[in-house]
Tab-separated table of N, CA and C in Angstrom:
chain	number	residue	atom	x	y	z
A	28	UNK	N	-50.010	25.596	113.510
A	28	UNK	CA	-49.170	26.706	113.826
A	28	UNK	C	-47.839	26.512	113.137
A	29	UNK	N	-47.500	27.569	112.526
A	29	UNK	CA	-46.123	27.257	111.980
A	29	UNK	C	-45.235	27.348	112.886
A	30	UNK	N	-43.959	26.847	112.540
A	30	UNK	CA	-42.892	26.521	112.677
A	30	UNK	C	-42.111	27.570	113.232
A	31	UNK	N	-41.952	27.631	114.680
A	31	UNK	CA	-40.678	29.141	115.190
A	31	UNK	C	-39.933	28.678	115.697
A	32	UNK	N	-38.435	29.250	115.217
A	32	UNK	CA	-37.532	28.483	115.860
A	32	UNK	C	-37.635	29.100	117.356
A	33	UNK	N	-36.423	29.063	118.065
A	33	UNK	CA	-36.087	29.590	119.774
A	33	UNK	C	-36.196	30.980	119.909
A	34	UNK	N	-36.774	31.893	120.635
A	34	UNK	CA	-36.324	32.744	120.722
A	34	UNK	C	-35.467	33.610	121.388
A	35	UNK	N	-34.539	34.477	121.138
A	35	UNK	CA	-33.447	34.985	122.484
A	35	UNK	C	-34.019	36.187	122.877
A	36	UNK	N	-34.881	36.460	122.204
A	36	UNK	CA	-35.648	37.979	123.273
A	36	UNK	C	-36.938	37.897	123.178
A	37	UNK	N	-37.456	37.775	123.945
A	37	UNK	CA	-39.249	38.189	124.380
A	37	UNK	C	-39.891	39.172	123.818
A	38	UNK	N	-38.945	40.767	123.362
A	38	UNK	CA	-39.411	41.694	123.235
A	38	UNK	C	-39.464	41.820	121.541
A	39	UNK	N	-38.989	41.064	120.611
A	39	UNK	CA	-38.579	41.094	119.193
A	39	UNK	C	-39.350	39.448	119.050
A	40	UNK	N	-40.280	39.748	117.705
A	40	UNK	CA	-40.861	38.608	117.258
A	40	UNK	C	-39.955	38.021	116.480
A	41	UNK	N	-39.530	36.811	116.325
A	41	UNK	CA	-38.513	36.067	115.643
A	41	UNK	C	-38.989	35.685	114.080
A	42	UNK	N	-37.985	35.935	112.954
A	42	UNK	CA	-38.942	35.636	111.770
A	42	UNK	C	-37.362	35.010	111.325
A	43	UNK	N	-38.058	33.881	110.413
A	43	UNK	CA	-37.277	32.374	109.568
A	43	UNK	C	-36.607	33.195	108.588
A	44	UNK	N	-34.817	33.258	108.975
A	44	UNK	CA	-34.054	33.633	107.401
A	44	UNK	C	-33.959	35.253	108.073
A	45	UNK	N	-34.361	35.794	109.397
A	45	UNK	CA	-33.756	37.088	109.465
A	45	UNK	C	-31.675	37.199	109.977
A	46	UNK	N	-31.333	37.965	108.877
A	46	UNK	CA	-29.951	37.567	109.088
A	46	UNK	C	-29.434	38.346	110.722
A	47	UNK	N	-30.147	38.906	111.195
A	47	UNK	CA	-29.972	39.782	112.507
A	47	UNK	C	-29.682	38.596	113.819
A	48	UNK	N	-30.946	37.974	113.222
A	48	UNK	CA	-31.593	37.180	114.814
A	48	UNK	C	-30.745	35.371	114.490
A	49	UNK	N	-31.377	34.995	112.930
A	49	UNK	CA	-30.848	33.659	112.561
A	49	UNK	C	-30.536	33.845	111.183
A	50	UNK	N	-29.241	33.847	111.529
A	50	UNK	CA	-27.952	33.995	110.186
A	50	UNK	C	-28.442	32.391	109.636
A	51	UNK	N	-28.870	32.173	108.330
A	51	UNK	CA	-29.003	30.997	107.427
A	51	UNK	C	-28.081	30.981	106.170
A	52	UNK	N	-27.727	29.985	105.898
A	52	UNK	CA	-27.004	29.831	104.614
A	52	UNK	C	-27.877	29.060	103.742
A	53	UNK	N	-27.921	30.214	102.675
A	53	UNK	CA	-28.537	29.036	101.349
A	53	UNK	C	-28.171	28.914	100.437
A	54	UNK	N	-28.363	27.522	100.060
A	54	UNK	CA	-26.821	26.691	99.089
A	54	UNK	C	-27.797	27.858	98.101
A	55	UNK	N	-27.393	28.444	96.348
A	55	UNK	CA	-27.468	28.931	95.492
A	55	UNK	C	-27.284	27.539	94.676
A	56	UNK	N	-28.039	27.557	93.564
A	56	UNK	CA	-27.477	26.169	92.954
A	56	UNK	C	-26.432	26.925	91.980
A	57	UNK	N	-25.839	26.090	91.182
A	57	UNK	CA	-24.470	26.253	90.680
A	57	UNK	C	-24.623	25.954	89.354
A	58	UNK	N	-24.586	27.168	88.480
A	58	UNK	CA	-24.884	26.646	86.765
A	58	UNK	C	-23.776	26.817	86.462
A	59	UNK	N	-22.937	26.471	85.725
A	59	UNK	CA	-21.752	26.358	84.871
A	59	UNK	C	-22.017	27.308	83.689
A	60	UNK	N	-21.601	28.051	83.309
A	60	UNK	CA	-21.436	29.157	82.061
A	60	UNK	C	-21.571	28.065	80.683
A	61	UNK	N	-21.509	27.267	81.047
A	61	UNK	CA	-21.171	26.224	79.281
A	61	UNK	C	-22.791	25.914	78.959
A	62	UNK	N	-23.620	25.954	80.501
A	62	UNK	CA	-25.004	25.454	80.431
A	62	UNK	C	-26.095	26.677	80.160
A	63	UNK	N	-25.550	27.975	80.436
A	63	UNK	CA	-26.439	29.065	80.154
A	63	UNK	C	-26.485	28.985	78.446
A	64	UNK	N	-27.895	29.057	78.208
A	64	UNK	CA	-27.822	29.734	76.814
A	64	UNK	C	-27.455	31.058	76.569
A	65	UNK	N	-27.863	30.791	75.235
A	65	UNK	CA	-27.051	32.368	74.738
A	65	UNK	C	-27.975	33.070	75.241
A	66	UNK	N	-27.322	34.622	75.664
A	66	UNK	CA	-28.037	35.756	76.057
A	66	UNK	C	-28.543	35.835	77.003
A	67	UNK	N	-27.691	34.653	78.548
A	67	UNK	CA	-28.253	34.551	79.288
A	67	UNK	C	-27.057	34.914	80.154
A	68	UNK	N	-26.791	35.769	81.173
A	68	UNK	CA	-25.713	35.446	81.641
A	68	UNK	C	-25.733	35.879	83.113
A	69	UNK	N	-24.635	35.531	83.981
A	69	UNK	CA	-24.845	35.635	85.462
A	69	UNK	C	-24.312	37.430	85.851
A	70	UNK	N	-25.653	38.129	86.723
A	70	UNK	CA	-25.082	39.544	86.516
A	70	UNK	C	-24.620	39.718	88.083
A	71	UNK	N	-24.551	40.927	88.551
A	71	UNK	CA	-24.359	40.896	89.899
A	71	UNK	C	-24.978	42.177	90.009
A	72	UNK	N	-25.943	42.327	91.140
A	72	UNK	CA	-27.375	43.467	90.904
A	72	UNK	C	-26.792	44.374	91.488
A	73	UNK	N	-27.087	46.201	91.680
A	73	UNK	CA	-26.068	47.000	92.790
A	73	UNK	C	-26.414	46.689	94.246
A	74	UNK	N	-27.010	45.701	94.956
A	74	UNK	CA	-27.423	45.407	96.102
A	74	UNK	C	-26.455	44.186	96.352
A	75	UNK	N	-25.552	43.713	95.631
A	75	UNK	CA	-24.842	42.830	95.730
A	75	UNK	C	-25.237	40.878	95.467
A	76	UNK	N	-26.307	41.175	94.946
A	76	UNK	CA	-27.058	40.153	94.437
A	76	UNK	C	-26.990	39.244	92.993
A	77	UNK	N	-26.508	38.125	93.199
A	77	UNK	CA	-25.795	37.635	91.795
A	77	UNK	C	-26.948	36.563	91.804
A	78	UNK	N	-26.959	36.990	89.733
A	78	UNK	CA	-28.530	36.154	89.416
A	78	UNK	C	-28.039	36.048	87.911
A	79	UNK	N	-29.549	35.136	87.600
A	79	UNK	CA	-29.090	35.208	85.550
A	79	UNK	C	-29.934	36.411	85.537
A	80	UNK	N	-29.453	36.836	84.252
A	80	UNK	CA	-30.398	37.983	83.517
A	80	UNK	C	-30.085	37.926	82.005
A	81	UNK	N	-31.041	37.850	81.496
A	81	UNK	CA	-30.768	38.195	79.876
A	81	UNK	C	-30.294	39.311	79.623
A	82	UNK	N	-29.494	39.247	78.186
A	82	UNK	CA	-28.392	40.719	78.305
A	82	UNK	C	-28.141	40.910	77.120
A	83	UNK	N	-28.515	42.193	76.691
A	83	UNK	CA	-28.001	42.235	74.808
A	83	UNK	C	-26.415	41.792	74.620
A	84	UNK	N	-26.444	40.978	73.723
A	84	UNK	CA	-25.255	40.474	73.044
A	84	UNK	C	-24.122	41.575	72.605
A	85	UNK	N	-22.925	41.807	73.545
A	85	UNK	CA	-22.023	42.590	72.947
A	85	UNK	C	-20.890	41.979	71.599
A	86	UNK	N	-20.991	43.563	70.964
A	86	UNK	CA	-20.240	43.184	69.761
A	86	UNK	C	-18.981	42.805	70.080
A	87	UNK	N	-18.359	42.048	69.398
A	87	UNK	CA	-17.062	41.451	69.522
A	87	UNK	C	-16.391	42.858	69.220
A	88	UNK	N	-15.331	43.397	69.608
A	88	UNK	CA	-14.048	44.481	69.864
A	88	UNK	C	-13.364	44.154	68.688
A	89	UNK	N	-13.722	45.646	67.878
A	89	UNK	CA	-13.224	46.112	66.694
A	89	UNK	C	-11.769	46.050	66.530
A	90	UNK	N	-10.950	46.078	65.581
A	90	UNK	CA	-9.701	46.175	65.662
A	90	UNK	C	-9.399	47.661	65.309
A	91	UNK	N	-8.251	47.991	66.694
A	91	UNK	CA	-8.365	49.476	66.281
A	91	UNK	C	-7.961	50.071	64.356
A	92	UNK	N	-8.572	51.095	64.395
A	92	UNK	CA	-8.355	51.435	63.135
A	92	UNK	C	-7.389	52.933	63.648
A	93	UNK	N	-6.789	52.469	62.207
A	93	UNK	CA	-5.333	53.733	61.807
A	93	UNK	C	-5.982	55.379	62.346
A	94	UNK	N	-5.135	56.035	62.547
A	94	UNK	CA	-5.776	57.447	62.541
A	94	UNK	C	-5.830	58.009	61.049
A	95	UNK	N	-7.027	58.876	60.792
A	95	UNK	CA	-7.005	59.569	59.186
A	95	UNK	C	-6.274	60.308	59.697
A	96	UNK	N	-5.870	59.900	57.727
A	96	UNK	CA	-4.491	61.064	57.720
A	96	UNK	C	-5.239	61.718	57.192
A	97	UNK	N	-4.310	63.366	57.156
A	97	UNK	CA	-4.854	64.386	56.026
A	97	UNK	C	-5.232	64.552	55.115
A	98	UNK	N	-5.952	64.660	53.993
A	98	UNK	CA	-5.437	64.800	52.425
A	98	UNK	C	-4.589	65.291	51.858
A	99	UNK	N	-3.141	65.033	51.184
A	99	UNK	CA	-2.283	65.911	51.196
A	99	UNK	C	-2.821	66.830	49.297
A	100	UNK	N	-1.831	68.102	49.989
A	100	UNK	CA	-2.420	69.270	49.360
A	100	UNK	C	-2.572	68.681	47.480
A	101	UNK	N	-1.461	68.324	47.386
A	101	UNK	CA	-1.486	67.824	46.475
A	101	UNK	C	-2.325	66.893	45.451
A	102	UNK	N	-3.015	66.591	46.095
A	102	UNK	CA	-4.763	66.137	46.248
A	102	UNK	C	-5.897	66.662	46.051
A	103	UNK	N	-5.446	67.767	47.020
A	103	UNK	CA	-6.578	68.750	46.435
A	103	UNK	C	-6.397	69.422	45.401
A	104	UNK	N	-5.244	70.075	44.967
A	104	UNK	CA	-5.168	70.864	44.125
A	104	UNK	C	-5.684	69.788	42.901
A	105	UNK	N	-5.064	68.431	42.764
A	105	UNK	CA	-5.308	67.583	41.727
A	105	UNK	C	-6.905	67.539	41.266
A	106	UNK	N	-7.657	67.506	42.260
A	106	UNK	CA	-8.996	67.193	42.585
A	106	UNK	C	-10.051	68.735	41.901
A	107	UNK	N	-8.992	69.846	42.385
A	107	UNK	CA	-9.584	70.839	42.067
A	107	UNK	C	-9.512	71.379	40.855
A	108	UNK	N	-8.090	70.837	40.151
A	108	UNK	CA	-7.873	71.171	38.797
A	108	UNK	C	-8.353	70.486	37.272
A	109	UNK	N	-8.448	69.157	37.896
A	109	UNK	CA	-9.356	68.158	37.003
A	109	UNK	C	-10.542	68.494	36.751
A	110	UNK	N	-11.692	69.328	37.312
A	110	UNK	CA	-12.951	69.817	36.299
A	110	UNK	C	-12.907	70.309	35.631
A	111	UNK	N	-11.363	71.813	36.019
A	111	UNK	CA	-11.346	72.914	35.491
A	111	UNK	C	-10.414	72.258	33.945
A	112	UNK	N	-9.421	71.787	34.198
A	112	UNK	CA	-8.687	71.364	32.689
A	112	UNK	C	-9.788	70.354	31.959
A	113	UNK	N	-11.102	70.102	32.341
A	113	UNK	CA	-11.829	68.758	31.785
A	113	UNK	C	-12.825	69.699	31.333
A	114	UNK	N	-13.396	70.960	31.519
A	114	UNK	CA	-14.036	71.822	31.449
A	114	UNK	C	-13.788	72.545	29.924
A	115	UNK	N	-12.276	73.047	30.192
A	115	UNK	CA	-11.253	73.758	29.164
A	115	UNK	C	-11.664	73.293	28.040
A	116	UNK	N	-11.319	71.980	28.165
A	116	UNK	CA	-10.810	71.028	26.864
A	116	UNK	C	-11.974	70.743	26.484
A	117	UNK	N	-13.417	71.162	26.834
A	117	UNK	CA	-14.845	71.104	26.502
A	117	UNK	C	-14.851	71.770	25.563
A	118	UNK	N	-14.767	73.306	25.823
A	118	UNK	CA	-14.737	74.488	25.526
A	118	UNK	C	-14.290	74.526	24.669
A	119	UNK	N	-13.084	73.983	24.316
A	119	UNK	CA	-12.415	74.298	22.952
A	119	UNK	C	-12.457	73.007	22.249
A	120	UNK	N	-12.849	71.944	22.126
A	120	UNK	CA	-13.800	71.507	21.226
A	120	UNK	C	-15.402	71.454	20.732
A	121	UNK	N	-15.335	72.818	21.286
A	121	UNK	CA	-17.018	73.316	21.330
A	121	UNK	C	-16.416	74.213	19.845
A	122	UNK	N	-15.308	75.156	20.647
A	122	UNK	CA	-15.276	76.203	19.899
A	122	UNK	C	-14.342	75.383	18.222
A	123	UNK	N	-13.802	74.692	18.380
A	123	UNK	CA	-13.229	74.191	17.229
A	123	UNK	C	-14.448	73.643	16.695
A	124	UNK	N	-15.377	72.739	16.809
A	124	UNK	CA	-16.603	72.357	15.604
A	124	UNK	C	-17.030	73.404	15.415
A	125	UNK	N	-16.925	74.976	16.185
A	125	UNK	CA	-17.678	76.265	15.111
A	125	UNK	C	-16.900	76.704	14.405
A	126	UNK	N	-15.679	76.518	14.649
A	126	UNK	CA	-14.575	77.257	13.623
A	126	UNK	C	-14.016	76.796	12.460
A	127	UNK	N	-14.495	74.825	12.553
A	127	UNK	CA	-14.470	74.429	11.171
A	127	UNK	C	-14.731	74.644	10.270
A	128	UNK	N	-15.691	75.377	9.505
A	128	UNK	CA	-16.123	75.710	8.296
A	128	UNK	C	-15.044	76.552	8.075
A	129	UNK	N	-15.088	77.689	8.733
A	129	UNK	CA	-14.175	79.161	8.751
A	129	UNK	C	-12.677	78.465	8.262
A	130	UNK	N	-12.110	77.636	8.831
A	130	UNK	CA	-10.818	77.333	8.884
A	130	UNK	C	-10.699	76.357	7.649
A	131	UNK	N	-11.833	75.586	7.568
A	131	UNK	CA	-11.129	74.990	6.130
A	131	UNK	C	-12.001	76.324	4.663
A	132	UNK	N	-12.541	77.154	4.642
A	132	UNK	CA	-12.399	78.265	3.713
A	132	UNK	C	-11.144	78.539	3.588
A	133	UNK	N	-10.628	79.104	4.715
A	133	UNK	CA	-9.303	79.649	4.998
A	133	UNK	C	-8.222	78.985	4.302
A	134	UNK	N	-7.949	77.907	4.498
A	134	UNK	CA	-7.122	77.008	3.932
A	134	UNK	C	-7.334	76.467	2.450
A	135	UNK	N	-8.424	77.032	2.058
A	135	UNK	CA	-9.103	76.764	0.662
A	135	UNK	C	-8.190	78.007	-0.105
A	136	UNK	N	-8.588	79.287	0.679
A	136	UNK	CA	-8.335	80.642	0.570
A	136	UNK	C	-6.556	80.654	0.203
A	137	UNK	N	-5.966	79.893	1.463
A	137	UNK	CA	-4.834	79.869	1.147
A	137	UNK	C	-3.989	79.220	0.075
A	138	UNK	N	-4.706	78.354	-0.043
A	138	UNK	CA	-4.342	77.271	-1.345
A	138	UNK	C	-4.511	78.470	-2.849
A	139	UNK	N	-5.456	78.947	-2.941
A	139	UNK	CA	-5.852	79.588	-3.809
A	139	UNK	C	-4.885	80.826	-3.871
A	140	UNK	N	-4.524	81.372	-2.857
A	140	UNK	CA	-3.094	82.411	-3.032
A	140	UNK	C	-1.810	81.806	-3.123
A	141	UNK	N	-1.228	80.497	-2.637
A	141	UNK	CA	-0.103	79.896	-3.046
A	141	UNK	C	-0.116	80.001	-4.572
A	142	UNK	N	-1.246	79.439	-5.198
A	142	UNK	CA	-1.097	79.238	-6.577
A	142	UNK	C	-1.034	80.423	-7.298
A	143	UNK	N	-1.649	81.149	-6.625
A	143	UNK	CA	-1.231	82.505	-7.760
A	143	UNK	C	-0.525	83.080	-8.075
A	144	UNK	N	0.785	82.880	-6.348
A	144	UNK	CA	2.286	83.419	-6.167
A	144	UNK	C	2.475	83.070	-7.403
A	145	UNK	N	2.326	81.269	-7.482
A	145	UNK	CA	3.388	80.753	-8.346
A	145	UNK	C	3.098	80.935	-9.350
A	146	UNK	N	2.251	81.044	-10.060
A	146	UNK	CA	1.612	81.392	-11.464
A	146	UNK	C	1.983	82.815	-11.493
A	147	UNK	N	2.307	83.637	-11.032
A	147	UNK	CA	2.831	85.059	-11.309
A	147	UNK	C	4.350	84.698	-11.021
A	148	UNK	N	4.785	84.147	-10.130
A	148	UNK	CA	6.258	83.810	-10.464
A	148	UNK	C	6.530	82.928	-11.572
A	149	UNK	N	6.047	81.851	-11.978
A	149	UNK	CA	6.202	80.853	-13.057
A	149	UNK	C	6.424	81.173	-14.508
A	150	UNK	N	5.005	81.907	-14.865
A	150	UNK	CA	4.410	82.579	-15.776
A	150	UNK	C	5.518	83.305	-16.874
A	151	UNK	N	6.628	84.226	-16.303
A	151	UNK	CA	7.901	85.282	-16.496
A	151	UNK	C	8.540	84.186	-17.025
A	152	UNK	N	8.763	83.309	-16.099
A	152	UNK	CA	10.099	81.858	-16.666
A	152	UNK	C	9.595	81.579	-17.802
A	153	UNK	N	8.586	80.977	-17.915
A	153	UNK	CA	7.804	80.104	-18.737
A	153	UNK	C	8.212	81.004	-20.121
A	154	UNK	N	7.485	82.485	-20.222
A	154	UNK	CA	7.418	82.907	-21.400
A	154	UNK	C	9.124	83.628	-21.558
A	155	UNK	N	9.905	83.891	-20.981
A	155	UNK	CA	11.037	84.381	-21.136
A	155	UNK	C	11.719	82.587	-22.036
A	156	UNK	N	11.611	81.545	-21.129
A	156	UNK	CA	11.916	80.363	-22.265
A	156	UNK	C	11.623	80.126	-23.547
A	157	UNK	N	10.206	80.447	-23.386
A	157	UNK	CA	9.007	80.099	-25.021
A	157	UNK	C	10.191	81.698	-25.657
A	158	UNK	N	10.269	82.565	-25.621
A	158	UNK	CA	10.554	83.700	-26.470
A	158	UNK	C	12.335	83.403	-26.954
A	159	UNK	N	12.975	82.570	-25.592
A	159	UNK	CA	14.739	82.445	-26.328
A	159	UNK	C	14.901	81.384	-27.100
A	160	UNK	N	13.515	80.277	-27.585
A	160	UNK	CA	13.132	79.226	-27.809
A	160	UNK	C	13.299	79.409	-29.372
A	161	UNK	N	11.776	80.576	-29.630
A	161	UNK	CA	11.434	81.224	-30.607
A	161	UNK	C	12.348	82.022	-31.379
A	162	UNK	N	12.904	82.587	-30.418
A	162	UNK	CA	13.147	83.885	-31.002
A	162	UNK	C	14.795	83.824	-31.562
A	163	UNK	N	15.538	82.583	-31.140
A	163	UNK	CA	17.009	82.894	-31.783
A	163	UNK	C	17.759	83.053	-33.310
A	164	UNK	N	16.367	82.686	-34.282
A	164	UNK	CA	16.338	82.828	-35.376
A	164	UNK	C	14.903	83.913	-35.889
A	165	UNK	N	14.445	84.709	-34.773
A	165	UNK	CA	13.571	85.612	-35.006
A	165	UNK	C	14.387	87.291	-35.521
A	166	UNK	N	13.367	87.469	-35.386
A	166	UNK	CA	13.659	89.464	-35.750
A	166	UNK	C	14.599	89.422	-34.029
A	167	UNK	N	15.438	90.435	-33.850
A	167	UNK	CA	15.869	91.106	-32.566
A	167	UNK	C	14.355	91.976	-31.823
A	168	UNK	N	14.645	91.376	-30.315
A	168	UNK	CA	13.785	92.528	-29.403
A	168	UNK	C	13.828	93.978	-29.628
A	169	UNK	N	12.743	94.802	-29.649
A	169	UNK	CA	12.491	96.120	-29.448
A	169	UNK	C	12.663	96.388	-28.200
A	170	UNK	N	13.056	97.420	-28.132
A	170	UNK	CA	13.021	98.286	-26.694
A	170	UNK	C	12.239	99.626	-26.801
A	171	UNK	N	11.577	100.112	-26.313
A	171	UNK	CA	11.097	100.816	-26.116
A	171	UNK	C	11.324	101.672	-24.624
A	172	UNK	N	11.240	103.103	-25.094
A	172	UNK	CA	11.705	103.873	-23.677
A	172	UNK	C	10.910	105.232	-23.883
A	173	UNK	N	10.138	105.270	-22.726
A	173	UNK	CA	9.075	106.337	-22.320
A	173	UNK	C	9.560	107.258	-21.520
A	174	UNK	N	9.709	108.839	-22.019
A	174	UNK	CA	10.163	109.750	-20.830
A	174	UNK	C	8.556	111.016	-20.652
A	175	UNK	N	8.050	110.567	-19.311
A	175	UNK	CA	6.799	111.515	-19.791
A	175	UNK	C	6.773	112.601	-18.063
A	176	UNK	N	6.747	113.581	-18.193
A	176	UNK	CA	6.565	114.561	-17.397
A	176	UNK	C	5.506	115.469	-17.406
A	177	UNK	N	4.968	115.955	-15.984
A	177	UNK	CA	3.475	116.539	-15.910
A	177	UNK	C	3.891	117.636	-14.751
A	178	UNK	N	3.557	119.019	-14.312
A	178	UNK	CA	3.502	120.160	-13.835
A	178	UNK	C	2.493	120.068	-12.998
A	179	UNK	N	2.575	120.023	-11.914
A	179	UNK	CA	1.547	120.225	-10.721
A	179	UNK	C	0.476	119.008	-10.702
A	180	UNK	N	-0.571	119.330	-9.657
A	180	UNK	CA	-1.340	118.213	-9.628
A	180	UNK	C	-2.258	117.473	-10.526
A	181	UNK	N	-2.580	118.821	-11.492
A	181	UNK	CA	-3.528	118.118	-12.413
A	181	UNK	C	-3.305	118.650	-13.749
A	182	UNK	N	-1.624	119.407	-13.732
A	182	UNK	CA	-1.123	119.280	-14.868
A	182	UNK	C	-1.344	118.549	-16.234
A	183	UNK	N	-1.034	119.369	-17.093
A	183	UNK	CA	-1.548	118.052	-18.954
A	183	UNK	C	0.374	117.279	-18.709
A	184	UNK	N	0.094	116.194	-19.308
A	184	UNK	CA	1.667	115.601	-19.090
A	184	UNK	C	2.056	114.970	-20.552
A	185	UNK	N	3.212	115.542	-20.496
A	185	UNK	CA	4.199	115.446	-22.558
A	185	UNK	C	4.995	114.351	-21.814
A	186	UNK	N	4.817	113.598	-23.296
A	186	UNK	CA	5.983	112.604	-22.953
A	186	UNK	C	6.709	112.294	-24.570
A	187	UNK	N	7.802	111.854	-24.741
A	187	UNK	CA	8.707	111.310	-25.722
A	187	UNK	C	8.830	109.798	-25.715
A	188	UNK	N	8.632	108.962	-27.081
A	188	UNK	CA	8.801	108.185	-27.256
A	188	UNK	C	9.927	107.465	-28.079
A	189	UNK	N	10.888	106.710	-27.032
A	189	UNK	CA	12.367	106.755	-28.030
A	189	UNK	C	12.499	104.635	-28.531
A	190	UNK	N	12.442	104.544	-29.929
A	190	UNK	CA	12.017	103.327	-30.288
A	190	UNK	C	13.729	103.104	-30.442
A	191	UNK	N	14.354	101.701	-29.929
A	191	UNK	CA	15.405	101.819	-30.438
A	191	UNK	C	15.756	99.922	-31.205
């Protein structure tokens, strides 16, 4: 027969460890935190019951971080204008390798009318020299002078020739 302690009422069966009838104390043994392994730790249950329980490992506490700032506007606009000027400057070295040919003609073209200025300006000097060169022991210049007049649009037109 097991073991009953005393009983104080006749009418209530007595049971070992009821805290009502026989309040018991039981030692808990005593682990030291240095002796739990990792991931083991002492919890306290919502019934008020303190035990080990394994427990996911919390992350160590971040250091707060700054609040974001805005982007300032200036940023964006920078951000927004850099495709468009990178775009541009596409464009017109697209369009300058088509316009090369054209532009050095052009400049061929132009070369070719400088020289002609000057060869029609030059030309007058040149032979007005060669003729005061020649000519200071030559015959004297002729002059010649044309007076010619014509009557309406499809007039016949007389003219005089005065040799002097």
């Amino acid at each position: 027969m097991p073991y009953e302690p005393t009983r104080t009422s006749t009418t209530t069966p007595a049971r070992y460890g009821d805290p009502i009838l026989y309040p018991t104390a039981i030692q808990q043994p005593v682990t030291l935190p240095a002796q739990l392994p990792p991931g083991v730790e002492m919890v306290t249950l919502p019934g008020g019951y303190r035990t080990l329980a394994y427990t996911h490992p919390t992350a160590p506490a971040a250091a707060p971080t700054a609040a974001v700032q805005p982007v300032p506007s200036w940023a964006k606009t920078t951000a927004l204008l850099a495709p468009t000027v990178g775009s541009g400057i596409a464009a017109a070295g697209f369009g300058i390798s088509y316009a090369a040919p054209g532009l050095i003609a052009m400049t061929e073209a132009l070369w070719a009318a400088i020289a002609l200025i000057a060869a029609g300006t030059l030309a007058p000097l040149l032979l007005r020299t060669a003729r005061g060169a020649a000519g200071r022991g030559a015959a004297p210049v002729q002059h010649v002078t044309q007076h010619i007049s014509a009557s309406g649009m499809f007039g016949r037109a007389n003219g005089t020739i005065n040799h002097r």
